Amino acid sequence: MSLNNIAVVQKAFEAFQTGCLEGAEAYIASDYLNHRALDSADGHGAEEFKASVQWVRRAFSDLNIEVKELLCTGERVVARVLVSGRHTGDYLDFAPTGKRFFSEHVHFFRICEGKVIEHHMLRDDLGAMTQLGLFP
């Protein structure tokens, strides 16, 4: 079971890395909840997941997501990832700076019946915004 749950999480990261969203419904539950969605009212289902991927990829080109650790216990998967990219699109109402950033994230997933049903994350937004010149 845990290897299957890890594979599900890897598919989600692949979508962010490549932008390929075809078949997302195969690994994202229809009642998926992203606790970090920009608009929490719309933070449900595969459509929200797809919107998040598209939003990130529009804001950052040269996006690279390197999974450093994956830990699984039962229905829970925790991932430590290194994320980098170049700010070439609108990001939280900030115009593109063209600058690169590097950030470490920790993601918490809950998997049910082979699909991501819930997602939380911790990330260093202040550090990334400072690197992009958006915060002094």
Short mmCIF file of N, CA, C and O in Angstrom, two decimals:
data_model
loop_
_atom_site.label_atom_id
_atom_site.label_comp_id
_atom_site.label_asym_id
_atom_site.label_seq_id
_atom_site.Cartn_x
_atom_site.Cartn_y
_atom_site.Cartn_z
N MET A 1 0.82 -1.20 0.00
CA MET A 1 0.00 0.00 0.00
C MET A 1 0.86 1.26 0.00
O MET A 1 0.62 2.17 -0.76
N SER A 2 1.90 1.31 0.84
CA SER A 2 2.69 2.54 0.95
C SER A 2 3.42 2.87 -0.35
O SER A 2 3.54 4.04 -0.71
N LEU A 3 3.88 1.84 -1.09
CA LEU A 3 4.54 2.11 -2.37
C LEU A 3 3.55 2.70 -3.37
O LEU A 3 3.89 3.59 -4.14
N ASN A 4 2.31 2.22 -3.35
CA ASN A 4 1.28 2.78 -4.22
C ASN A 4 0.99 4.23 -3.86
O ASN A 4 0.81 5.07 -4.74
N ASN A 5 0.92 4.54 -2.57
CA ASN A 5 0.64 5.90 -2.13
C ASN A 5 1.78 6.84 -2.53
O ASN A 5 1.54 7.98 -2.94
N ILE A 6 3.00 6.37 -2.44
CA ILE A 6 4.15 7.17 -2.86
C ILE A 6 4.08 7.43 -4.36
O ILE A 6 4.31 8.55 -4.83
N ALA A 7 3.70 6.43 -5.14
CA ALA A 7 3.58 6.60 -6.59
C ALA A 7 2.51 7.63 -6.94
O ALA A 7 2.69 8.42 -7.88
N VAL A 8 1.43 7.68 -6.19
CA VAL A 8 0.38 8.67 -6.41
C VAL A 8 0.93 10.08 -6.20
O VAL A 8 0.71 10.98 -7.00
N VAL A 9 1.67 10.27 -5.12
CA VAL A 9 2.26 11.59 -4.82
C VAL A 9 3.27 11.97 -5.90
O VAL A 9 3.33 13.13 -6.34
N GLN A 10 4.06 11.02 -6.36
CA GLN A 10 5.03 11.30 -7.42
C GLN A 10 4.32 11.77 -8.69
O GLN A 10 4.81 12.67 -9.38
N LYS A 11 3.16 11.21 -9.00
CA LYS A 11 2.39 11.66 -10.16
C LYS A 11 1.96 13.11 -10.01
O LYS A 11 1.99 13.89 -10.96
N ALA A 12 1.57 13.49 -8.80
CA ALA A 12 1.16 14.88 -8.56
C ALA A 12 2.35 15.83 -8.78
O ALA A 12 2.20 16.88 -9.43
N PHE A 13 3.51 15.47 -8.28
CA PHE A 13 4.69 16.31 -8.49
C PHE A 13 5.09 16.36 -9.97
O PHE A 13 5.51 17.40 -10.47
N GLU A 14 4.94 15.24 -10.67
CA GLU A 14 5.23 15.20 -12.11
C GLU A 14 4.36 16.21 -12.86
O GLU A 14 4.81 16.84 -13.80
N ALA A 15 3.10 16.33 -12.45
CA ALA A 15 2.20 17.28 -13.11
C ALA A 15 2.73 18.70 -12.96
O ALA A 15 2.71 19.48 -13.92
N PHE A 16 3.21 19.07 -11.77
CA PHE A 16 3.78 20.40 -11.56
C PHE A 16 5.06 20.55 -12.39
O PHE A 16 5.31 21.61 -12.97
N GLN A 17 5.86 19.51 -12.44
CA GLN A 17 7.14 19.57 -13.16
C GLN A 17 6.93 19.71 -14.67
O GLN A 17 7.59 20.51 -15.32
N THR A 18 6.00 18.95 -15.22
CA THR A 18 5.84 18.89 -16.68
C THR A 18 4.68 19.72 -17.21
O THR A 18 4.65 20.06 -18.39
N GLY A 19 3.70 19.99 -16.36
CA GLY A 19 2.50 20.68 -16.81
C GLY A 19 1.48 19.74 -17.44
O GLY A 19 0.41 20.17 -17.86
N CYS A 20 1.78 18.47 -17.50
CA CYS A 20 0.87 17.49 -18.10
C CYS A 20 -0.23 17.15 -17.09
O CYS A 20 0.05 16.57 -16.05
N LEU A 21 -1.45 17.52 -17.43
CA LEU A 21 -2.58 17.31 -16.53
C LEU A 21 -3.55 16.25 -17.02
O LEU A 21 -4.55 15.96 -16.37
N GLU A 22 -3.24 15.68 -18.17
CA GLU A 22 -4.10 14.63 -18.72
C GLU A 22 -4.16 13.47 -17.75
O GLU A 22 -3.13 12.97 -17.28
N GLY A 23 -5.35 13.06 -17.41
CA GLY A 23 -5.52 11.92 -16.52
C GLY A 23 -5.36 12.24 -15.04
O GLY A 23 -5.25 11.33 -14.23
N ALA A 24 -5.37 13.52 -14.67
CA ALA A 24 -5.22 13.89 -13.25
C ALA A 24 -6.31 13.26 -12.39
O ALA A 24 -6.08 12.96 -11.21
N GLU A 25 -7.46 13.05 -12.97
CA GLU A 25 -8.57 12.45 -12.22
C GLU A 25 -8.23 11.02 -11.76
O GLU A 25 -8.86 10.51 -10.85
N ALA A 26 -7.22 10.42 -12.35
CA ALA A 26 -6.81 9.06 -11.96
C ALA A 26 -6.07 9.05 -10.63
O ALA A 26 -6.00 8.02 -9.97
N TYR A 27 -5.49 10.20 -10.24
CA TYR A 27 -4.74 10.24 -8.98
C TYR A 27 -5.16 11.39 -8.04
O TYR A 27 -4.63 11.51 -6.95
N ILE A 28 -6.13 12.21 -8.46
CA ILE A 28 -6.67 13.27 -7.61
C ILE A 28 -8.15 12.97 -7.38
O ILE A 28 -8.93 12.86 -8.34
N ALA A 29 -8.57 12.86 -6.13
CA ALA A 29 -9.96 12.53 -5.79
C ALA A 29 -10.91 13.66 -6.16
O ALA A 29 -10.53 14.84 -6.15
N SER A 30 -12.14 13.30 -6.45
CA SER A 30 -13.14 14.31 -6.82
C SER A 30 -13.44 15.25 -5.66
O SER A 30 -13.83 16.39 -5.87
N ASP A 31 -13.21 14.79 -4.43
CA ASP A 31 -13.42 15.66 -3.27
C ASP A 31 -12.10 16.10 -2.63
O ASP A 31 -12.04 16.47 -1.46
N TYR A 32 -11.03 16.08 -3.44
CA TYR A 32 -9.70 16.56 -3.03
C TYR A 32 -9.81 17.95 -2.42
O TYR A 32 -10.52 18.81 -2.92
N LEU A 33 -9.08 18.17 -1.33
CA LEU A 33 -9.06 19.47 -0.67
C LEU A 33 -7.63 19.94 -0.54
O LEU A 33 -6.79 19.28 0.06
N ASN A 34 -7.34 21.09 -1.13
CA ASN A 34 -6.04 21.73 -1.02
C ASN A 34 -6.17 22.84 0.02
O ASN A 34 -6.79 23.87 -0.26
N HIS A 35 -5.58 22.64 1.17
CA HIS A 35 -5.70 23.62 2.25
C HIS A 35 -4.92 24.90 1.97
O HIS A 35 -5.07 25.88 2.69
N ARG A 36 -4.08 24.90 0.93
CA ARG A 36 -3.31 26.10 0.58
C ARG A 36 -3.78 26.74 -0.72
O ARG A 36 -3.09 27.56 -1.30
N ALA A 37 -4.98 26.38 -1.18
CA ALA A 37 -5.51 27.00 -2.40
C ALA A 37 -5.67 28.50 -2.17
O ALA A 37 -6.02 28.94 -1.07
N LEU A 38 -5.40 29.29 -3.20
CA LEU A 38 -5.51 30.74 -3.08
C LEU A 38 -6.92 31.16 -2.72
O LEU A 38 -7.13 32.08 -1.95
N ASP A 39 -7.90 30.51 -3.29
CA ASP A 39 -9.29 30.78 -2.97
C ASP A 39 -9.85 29.52 -2.34
O ASP A 39 -10.24 28.59 -3.04
N SER A 40 -9.90 29.48 -1.02
CA SER A 40 -10.27 28.24 -0.34
C SER A 40 -11.67 27.77 -0.71
O SER A 40 -11.97 26.59 -0.60
N ALA A 41 -12.53 28.66 -1.19
CA ALA A 41 -13.86 28.25 -1.61
C ALA A 41 -13.78 27.36 -2.84
O ALA A 41 -14.66 26.53 -3.08
N ASP A 42 -12.74 27.52 -3.64
CA ASP A 42 -12.58 26.73 -4.86
C ASP A 42 -11.51 25.66 -4.71
O ASP A 42 -11.04 25.13 -5.69
N GLY A 43 -11.10 25.34 -3.48
CA GLY A 43 -9.98 24.44 -3.27
C GLY A 43 -10.32 22.97 -3.29
O GLY A 43 -9.73 22.19 -2.57
N HIS A 44 -11.29 22.57 -4.12
CA HIS A 44 -11.72 21.17 -4.12
C HIS A 44 -11.61 20.54 -5.50
O HIS A 44 -11.80 21.20 -6.52
N GLY A 45 -11.33 19.23 -5.52
CA GLY A 45 -11.41 18.42 -6.72
C GLY A 45 -10.23 18.54 -7.67
O GLY A 45 -9.32 19.35 -7.48
N ALA A 46 -10.28 17.70 -8.70
CA ALA A 46 -9.20 17.67 -9.69
C ALA A 46 -9.09 19.00 -10.43
O ALA A 46 -7.99 19.39 -10.82
N GLU A 47 -10.20 19.70 -10.59
CA GLU A 47 -10.14 21.00 -11.29
C GLU A 47 -9.31 22.00 -10.49
O GLU A 47 -8.57 22.80 -11.07
N GLU A 48 -9.42 21.97 -9.18
CA GLU A 48 -8.60 22.88 -8.35
C GLU A 48 -7.13 22.50 -8.48
O GLU A 48 -6.27 23.36 -8.59
N PHE A 49 -6.84 21.21 -8.46
CA PHE A 49 -5.46 20.76 -8.62
C PHE A 49 -4.90 21.27 -9.95
O PHE A 49 -3.81 21.82 -10.01
N LYS A 50 -5.66 21.08 -11.01
CA LYS A 50 -5.22 21.54 -12.33
C LYS A 50 -5.00 23.05 -12.34
O LYS A 50 -4.01 23.54 -12.91
N ALA A 51 -5.91 23.79 -11.71
CA ALA A 51 -5.78 25.25 -11.66
C ALA A 51 -4.50 25.65 -10.91
O ALA A 51 -3.81 26.60 -11.31
N SER A 52 -4.17 24.93 -9.84
CA SER A 52 -2.95 25.22 -9.08
C SER A 52 -1.71 24.98 -9.93
O SER A 52 -0.78 25.79 -9.95
N VAL A 53 -1.68 23.86 -10.65
CA VAL A 53 -0.55 23.56 -11.52
C VAL A 53 -0.39 24.65 -12.58
O VAL A 53 0.70 25.16 -12.81
N GLN A 54 -1.49 25.02 -13.21
CA GLN A 54 -1.44 26.04 -14.27
C GLN A 54 -0.99 27.39 -13.72
O GLN A 54 -0.19 28.09 -14.34
N TRP A 55 -1.48 27.75 -12.54
CA TRP A 55 -1.11 29.02 -11.92
C TRP A 55 0.40 29.07 -11.64
O TRP A 55 1.07 30.04 -11.98
N VAL A 56 0.94 28.02 -11.04
CA VAL A 56 2.37 27.98 -10.72
C VAL A 56 3.20 28.02 -11.99
O VAL A 56 4.18 28.76 -12.09
N ARG A 57 2.80 27.26 -13.00
CA ARG A 57 3.58 27.20 -14.24
C ARG A 57 3.48 28.50 -15.05
O ARG A 57 4.40 28.82 -15.79
N ARG A 58 2.39 29.24 -14.90
CA ARG A 58 2.31 30.56 -15.55
C ARG A 58 3.21 31.57 -14.86
O ARG A 58 3.79 32.44 -15.51
N ALA A 59 3.34 31.48 -13.57
CA ALA A 59 4.14 32.44 -12.80
C ALA A 59 5.64 32.16 -12.91
O ALA A 59 6.44 33.10 -12.89
N PHE A 60 6.01 30.88 -13.03
CA PHE A 60 7.42 30.51 -12.98
C PHE A 60 7.81 29.61 -14.15
O PHE A 60 7.29 28.52 -14.30
N SER A 61 8.76 30.07 -14.94
CA SER A 61 9.31 29.22 -16.00
C SER A 61 10.54 28.51 -15.43
O SER A 61 10.98 28.80 -14.32
N ASP A 62 11.07 27.62 -16.20
CA ASP A 62 12.23 26.83 -15.76
C ASP A 62 11.96 26.16 -14.42
O ASP A 62 12.87 26.00 -13.60
N LEU A 63 10.71 25.82 -14.18
CA LEU A 63 10.32 25.23 -12.90
C LEU A 63 10.98 23.87 -12.73
O LEU A 63 10.94 23.02 -13.63
N ASN A 64 11.60 23.67 -11.59
CA ASN A 64 12.21 22.39 -11.27
C ASN A 64 11.78 21.97 -9.87
O ASN A 64 11.87 22.77 -8.94
N ILE A 65 11.30 20.76 -9.76
CA ILE A 65 10.87 20.22 -8.47
C ILE A 65 11.67 18.95 -8.23
O ILE A 65 11.52 17.98 -8.97
N GLU A 66 12.49 18.99 -7.22
CA GLU A 66 13.34 17.84 -6.89
C GLU A 66 12.87 17.24 -5.57
O GLU A 66 12.98 17.86 -4.52
N VAL A 67 12.33 16.04 -5.64
CA VAL A 67 11.87 15.36 -4.45
C VAL A 67 13.09 14.79 -3.72
O VAL A 67 13.82 13.98 -4.27
N LYS A 68 13.31 15.24 -2.51
CA LYS A 68 14.46 14.81 -1.73
C LYS A 68 14.12 13.67 -0.77
O LYS A 68 14.95 12.81 -0.52
N GLU A 69 12.90 13.68 -0.23
CA GLU A 69 12.48 12.62 0.70
C GLU A 69 10.99 12.37 0.55
O GLU A 69 10.22 13.31 0.38
N LEU A 70 10.61 11.12 0.63
CA LEU A 70 9.21 10.71 0.68
C LEU A 70 9.06 9.73 1.83
O LEU A 70 9.77 8.72 1.88
N LEU A 71 8.17 10.04 2.73
CA LEU A 71 7.90 9.17 3.87
C LEU A 71 6.43 8.80 3.86
O LEU A 71 5.58 9.67 3.62
N CYS A 72 6.13 7.55 4.10
CA CYS A 72 4.75 7.09 4.04
C CYS A 72 4.42 6.25 5.25
O CYS A 72 5.21 5.38 5.65
N THR A 73 3.27 6.53 5.83
CA THR A 73 2.74 5.69 6.88
C THR A 73 1.23 5.61 6.67
O THR A 73 0.54 6.63 6.71
N GLY A 74 0.75 4.44 6.35
CA GLY A 74 -0.67 4.27 6.09
C GLY A 74 -1.12 5.14 4.93
O GLY A 74 -0.55 5.09 3.84
N GLU A 75 -2.14 5.96 5.20
CA GLU A 75 -2.69 6.81 4.14
C GLU A 75 -1.98 8.16 4.03
O GLU A 75 -2.34 8.99 3.20
N ARG A 76 -0.96 8.39 4.83
CA ARG A 76 -0.26 9.68 4.84
C ARG A 76 1.09 9.57 4.14
O ARG A 76 1.85 8.63 4.36
N VAL A 77 1.39 10.58 3.30
CA VAL A 77 2.68 10.69 2.64
C VAL A 77 3.20 12.09 2.90
O VAL A 77 2.47 13.08 2.75
N VAL A 78 4.46 12.18 3.31
CA VAL A 78 5.13 13.46 3.54
C VAL A 78 6.28 13.55 2.55
O VAL A 78 7.03 12.58 2.38
N ALA A 79 6.40 14.71 1.91
CA ALA A 79 7.46 14.90 0.91
C ALA A 79 8.23 16.18 1.22
O ALA A 79 7.63 17.22 1.47
N ARG A 80 9.55 16.07 1.20
CA ARG A 80 10.41 17.26 1.28
C ARG A 80 10.94 17.47 -0.12
O ARG A 80 11.53 16.57 -0.72
N VAL A 81 10.68 18.66 -0.67
CA VAL A 81 11.08 18.95 -2.04
C VAL A 81 11.83 20.27 -2.13
O VAL A 81 11.62 21.17 -1.32
N LEU A 82 12.71 20.35 -3.12
CA LEU A 82 13.41 21.58 -3.44
C LEU A 82 12.81 22.11 -4.74
O LEU A 82 12.71 21.37 -5.73
N VAL A 83 12.39 23.36 -4.72
CA VAL A 83 11.72 23.97 -5.86
C VAL A 83 12.53 25.16 -6.32
O VAL A 83 12.98 25.97 -5.50
N SER A 84 12.70 25.29 -7.63
CA SER A 84 13.38 26.46 -8.19
C SER A 84 12.71 26.83 -9.50
O SER A 84 12.00 26.03 -10.11
N GLY A 85 12.94 28.06 -9.90
CA GLY A 85 12.38 28.54 -11.16
C GLY A 85 12.72 29.99 -11.37
O GLY A 85 13.42 30.62 -10.58
N ARG A 86 12.18 30.54 -12.46
CA ARG A 86 12.38 31.94 -12.81
C ARG A 86 11.01 32.61 -12.85
O ARG A 86 10.08 32.10 -13.46
N HIS A 87 10.92 33.77 -12.20
CA HIS A 87 9.66 34.51 -12.11
C HIS A 87 9.42 35.25 -13.43
O HIS A 87 9.93 36.34 -13.63
N THR A 88 8.61 34.66 -14.30
CA THR A 88 8.36 35.23 -15.62
C THR A 88 6.88 35.52 -15.87
O THR A 88 6.51 35.91 -16.99
N GLY A 89 6.04 35.35 -14.87
CA GLY A 89 4.61 35.63 -15.01
C GLY A 89 4.09 36.25 -13.72
O GLY A 89 4.81 36.34 -12.72
N ASP A 90 2.85 36.70 -13.74
CA ASP A 90 2.27 37.32 -12.54
C ASP A 90 2.26 36.33 -11.38
O ASP A 90 1.93 35.15 -11.55
N TYR A 91 2.63 36.84 -10.20
CA TYR A 91 2.68 36.02 -9.00
C TYR A 91 2.12 36.85 -7.86
O TYR A 91 2.71 37.87 -7.47
N LEU A 92 0.94 36.49 -7.38
CA LEU A 92 0.29 37.21 -6.28
C LEU A 92 0.23 38.71 -6.55
O LEU A 92 0.58 39.53 -5.70
N ASP A 93 -0.15 39.08 -7.74
CA ASP A 93 -0.27 40.47 -8.18
C ASP A 93 1.06 41.18 -8.35
O ASP A 93 1.10 42.41 -8.45
N PHE A 94 2.17 40.47 -8.35
CA PHE A 94 3.48 41.05 -8.62
C PHE A 94 3.85 40.77 -10.07
O PHE A 94 3.74 39.64 -10.55
N ALA A 95 4.30 41.81 -10.76
CA ALA A 95 4.74 41.67 -12.15
C ALA A 95 6.01 40.82 -12.17
O ALA A 95 6.77 40.78 -11.20
N PRO A 96 6.28 40.17 -13.29
CA PRO A 96 7.48 39.33 -13.41
C PRO A 96 8.76 40.13 -13.17
O PRO A 96 8.89 41.27 -13.62
N THR A 97 9.68 39.51 -12.44
CA THR A 97 10.98 40.14 -12.17
C THR A 97 12.08 39.54 -13.03
O THR A 97 13.15 40.13 -13.15
N GLY A 98 11.85 38.34 -13.55
CA GLY A 98 12.89 37.65 -14.31
C GLY A 98 13.93 36.99 -13.42
O GLY A 98 14.85 36.34 -13.91
N LYS A 99 13.79 37.15 -12.11
CA LYS A 99 14.77 36.59 -11.18
C LYS A 99 14.46 35.14 -10.86
O LYS A 99 13.32 34.70 -10.91
N ARG A 100 15.51 34.42 -10.47
CA ARG A 100 15.39 33.01 -10.08
C ARG A 100 15.17 32.91 -8.57
O ARG A 100 15.56 33.80 -7.82
N PHE A 101 14.55 31.81 -8.16
CA PHE A 101 14.36 31.54 -6.75
C PHE A 101 14.64 30.07 -6.49
O PHE A 101 14.64 29.23 -7.38
N PHE A 102 14.86 29.77 -5.22
CA PHE A 102 15.08 28.42 -4.75
C PHE A 102 14.40 28.33 -3.40
O PHE A 102 14.58 29.20 -2.55
N SER A 103 13.60 27.30 -3.18
CA SER A 103 12.85 27.20 -1.93
C SER A 103 12.67 25.73 -1.55
O SER A 103 12.56 24.86 -2.41
N GLU A 104 12.64 25.49 -0.26
CA GLU A 104 12.38 24.14 0.25
C GLU A 104 10.93 24.09 0.74
O GLU A 104 10.45 25.01 1.40
N HIS A 105 10.22 23.03 0.38
CA HIS A 105 8.83 22.82 0.78
C HIS A 105 8.70 21.49 1.50
O HIS A 105 9.45 20.56 1.21
N VAL A 106 7.69 21.42 2.35
CA VAL A 106 7.28 20.14 2.93
C VAL A 106 5.79 20.00 2.64
O VAL A 106 5.00 20.89 2.97
N HIS A 107 5.43 18.90 2.00
CA HIS A 107 4.04 18.64 1.61
C HIS A 107 3.51 17.45 2.40
O HIS A 107 4.23 16.46 2.59
N PHE A 108 2.25 17.54 2.79
CA PHE A 108 1.58 16.49 3.52
C PHE A 108 0.35 16.06 2.71
O PHE A 108 -0.51 16.89 2.42
N PHE A 109 0.30 14.81 2.34
CA PHE A 109 -0.79 14.28 1.53
C PHE A 109 -1.53 13.20 2.30
O PHE A 109 -0.92 12.44 3.05
N ARG A 110 -2.84 13.13 2.06
CA ARG A 110 -3.62 11.99 2.54
C ARG A 110 -4.16 11.30 1.30
O ARG A 110 -4.76 11.93 0.43
N ILE A 111 -3.93 10.00 1.22
CA ILE A 111 -4.32 9.20 0.07
C ILE A 111 -5.46 8.28 0.47
O ILE A 111 -5.41 7.64 1.53
N CYS A 112 -6.48 8.22 -0.36
CA CYS A 112 -7.62 7.33 -0.11
C CYS A 112 -7.99 6.65 -1.42
O CYS A 112 -8.21 7.33 -2.43
N GLU A 113 -8.02 5.33 -1.40
CA GLU A 113 -8.38 4.54 -2.58
C GLU A 113 -7.54 4.91 -3.80
O GLU A 113 -8.04 5.05 -4.91
N GLY A 114 -6.25 5.14 -3.57
CA GLY A 114 -5.32 5.39 -4.66
C GLY A 114 -5.33 6.80 -5.22
O GLY A 114 -4.75 7.05 -6.28
N LYS A 115 -5.95 7.74 -4.50
CA LYS A 115 -6.01 9.13 -4.98
C LYS A 115 -5.70 10.10 -3.84
O LYS A 115 -6.02 9.83 -2.68
N VAL A 116 -5.11 11.23 -4.21
CA VAL A 116 -4.87 12.29 -3.22
C VAL A 116 -6.22 12.89 -2.86
O VAL A 116 -6.96 13.35 -3.73
N ILE A 117 -6.53 12.89 -1.57
CA ILE A 117 -7.80 13.44 -1.11
C ILE A 117 -7.59 14.74 -0.33
O ILE A 117 -8.49 15.58 -0.24
N GLU A 118 -6.36 14.93 0.21
CA GLU A 118 -6.10 16.11 1.02
C GLU A 118 -4.64 16.50 0.92
O GLU A 118 -3.77 15.63 0.82
N HIS A 119 -4.39 17.82 0.93
CA HIS A 119 -3.03 18.33 0.80
C HIS A 119 -2.82 19.56 1.69
O HIS A 119 -3.65 20.47 1.70
N HIS A 120 -1.75 19.52 2.46
CA HIS A 120 -1.26 20.66 3.24
C HIS A 120 0.18 20.89 2.81
O HIS A 120 0.84 19.95 2.34
N MET A 121 0.71 22.09 3.01
CA MET A 121 2.13 22.29 2.74
C MET A 121 2.68 23.42 3.59
O MET A 121 1.96 24.31 4.03
N LEU A 122 3.98 23.33 3.81
CA LEU A 122 4.75 24.38 4.45
C LEU A 122 5.81 24.80 3.46
O LEU A 122 6.48 23.96 2.87
N ARG A 123 5.95 26.11 3.24
CA ARG A 123 6.96 26.59 2.30
C ARG A 123 7.47 27.94 2.77
O ARG A 123 6.80 28.65 3.52
N ASP A 124 8.62 28.29 2.30
CA ASP A 124 9.27 29.55 2.69
C ASP A 124 8.93 30.64 1.67
O ASP A 124 9.76 31.01 0.85
N ASP A 125 7.70 31.15 1.74
CA ASP A 125 7.29 32.21 0.81
C ASP A 125 8.10 33.49 1.01
O ASP A 125 8.45 34.15 0.04
N LEU A 126 8.40 33.83 2.25
CA LEU A 126 9.17 35.04 2.52
C LEU A 126 10.56 34.95 1.89
O LEU A 126 11.02 35.89 1.25
N GLY A 127 11.21 33.81 2.04
CA GLY A 127 12.53 33.62 1.44
C GLY A 127 12.47 33.70 -0.08
O GLY A 127 13.30 34.35 -0.71
N ALA A 128 11.47 33.06 -0.68
CA ALA A 128 11.33 33.09 -2.15
C ALA A 128 11.04 34.51 -2.62
O ALA A 128 11.63 34.99 -3.59
N MET A 129 10.15 35.22 -1.93
CA MET A 129 9.82 36.59 -2.33
C MET A 129 11.02 37.52 -2.18
O MET A 129 11.20 38.43 -2.98
N THR A 130 11.84 37.29 -1.18
CA THR A 130 13.05 38.09 -1.00
C THR A 130 14.01 37.84 -2.16
O THR A 130 14.58 38.79 -2.73
N GLN A 131 14.19 36.59 -2.54
CA GLN A 131 15.06 36.27 -3.68
C GLN A 131 14.57 36.91 -4.97
O GLN A 131 15.37 37.29 -5.83
N LEU A 132 13.25 37.03 -5.10
CA LEU A 132 12.66 37.61 -6.31
C LEU A 132 12.65 39.13 -6.28
O LEU A 132 12.24 39.77 -7.24
N GLY A 133 13.10 39.71 -5.17
CA GLY A 133 13.11 41.16 -5.04
C GLY A 133 11.73 41.75 -4.76
O GLY A 133 11.50 42.94 -4.95
N LEU A 134 10.82 40.93 -4.25
CA LEU A 134 9.47 41.38 -3.98
C LEU A 134 9.28 41.78 -2.52
O LEU A 134 8.24 42.34 -2.16
N PHE A 135 10.26 41.50 -1.71
CA PHE A 135 10.21 41.83 -0.28
C PHE A 135 11.62 42.28 0.12
O PHE A 135 12.59 41.57 -0.18
N PRO A 136 11.72 43.44 0.75
CA PRO A 136 13.06 43.95 1.09
C PRO A 136 13.85 43.08 2.05
O PRO A 136 13.39 42.32 2.78
#
